[in-house]
Amino acid sequence: MIPLKEKHLNQLADYTEKLYREPQLRHLFLELTLQCNENCFHCGSRCTAEKGDELSADEFKRIIDEVSEDFDISKIQLCITGGEPLLRRDFFEIMSYAHDRGFHWGMTTNATLIDQSVAHRLAECGMSTVSVSIDGLRDTHDRLRGMKGGYDRAMRGIQYLIDEKAFQNVQVTTVINHQNISELDELFEIMDGIDIDSWRVIHLEPIGRALERPELMCTREDYIRLFEFIRIKRREGYPLEFGCSHYLGGEYEAEVRDWYWLCNAGVYTASIMSNGDIGACLDIERRPETIQGNIRRDRFRDVWENRFELFRHDLSDLNETCRSCEHQKFCRGDAHHSWDYDRNEPMVCMRNILF
């Protein structure tokens, strides 16, 4: 390993131990709904068209009030997600309220419901960042996301967002799998041809509906191709980055994203789900030990300060193989969202894949 990288990773390891003791809330995800107008095969939350047991607008407003009273909100970004958040008829009521209370906020969306009017209303109620999902060329995107015409609608939505000229970061996120990795170069030409601020590329994770399609998981060759592609484009100056998932070893750490890997779940990041459940990262399997409370009976601050023990220690503590690994100090058992809580082992281990 390059000595400078090893020095940085050791510093991060020491910092992480402090962070477990003194977590810092930076990103609070609000899952406004599990309703979605698409049916993505890789959806970690298994979103549907059903409304389900959703928090009301008044309940979300109460959460916004409590968080603004209990935290320094200048240090917190609200991350709005779903399902498709724009399916909520009271979306603009909730987000205008958050904006009026002084919150910075951004959204993840499929952009199929964004026209010129919606883009303008998003600017008016204070949205600063947005990430739009594009998961392949036209036919591939529509097939993977279960909506005919979804690609064209999403690309139009992206252009409306760009034309509004009001947002700090219009980002595209692409989930790469064993099939659509062949479209990387063509996708790059498309992304390079529109005025987005960044392109975030991640790989298919063994969570949610993707568990039903094991043949689409990336191979070792796919991972290497992906990381080399990102590394080369970044060196050429393009705003391209890999997502926050997984420790990548000395070869790719700080090469395919701006800094070194750290699982943010429960130390920087918390989430309030559409039914009021409180957790860490929304991609983590929803089960009794990962749910830390519910906003209908708990104040969020109390949960953040007094629970989340599951997320504030190394996952490697739970697995003998991880504990004895030479990368344990830097990997820490890897990510909570891809941890098998029944077997207490990682479902994705880049040491076994890359190095």
mmCIF file of C-alpha atoms in Angstrom, residues 1 18 42 57 63 78 101 104 111 113 122 182 195 211 251 311 336:
data_model
loop_
_atom_site.group_PDB
_atom_site.id
_atom_site.type_symbol
_atom_site.label_atom_id
_atom_site.label_comp_id
_atom_site.label_asym_id
_atom_site.label_seq_id
_atom_site.Cartn_x
_atom_site.Cartn_y
_atom_site.Cartn_z
ATOM 1 C CA MET A 1 0.000 0.000 0.000
ATOM 2 C CA LYS A 18 -13.926 8.581 18.363
ATOM 3 C CA HIS A 42 -32.867 -3.737 -7.701
ATOM 4 C CA ALA A 57 -47.927 15.828 6.735
ATOM 5 C CA ILE A 63 -40.430 15.859 13.218
ATOM 6 C CA LEU A 78 -32.358 16.588 4.973
ATOM 7 C CA ARG A 101 -37.700 26.288 9.273
ATOM 8 C CA HIS A 104 -31.012 22.493 3.724
ATOM 9 C CA ALA A 111 -37.588 12.437 -12.320
ATOM 10 C CA LEU A 113 -42.899 13.443 -12.715
ATOM 11 C CA LEU A 122 -38.771 22.598 -6.229
ATOM 12 C CA SER A 182 -21.371 -3.022 -21.285
ATOM 13 C CA ASP A 195 -24.915 19.891 -18.049
ATOM 14 C CA LEU A 211 -31.626 -10.917 -4.226
ATOM 15 C CA GLU A 251 -5.526 0.014 -5.031
ATOM 16 C CA PHE A 311 -24.018 0.832 14.396
ATOM 17 C CA HIS A 336 -24.097 -2.333 7.436
#
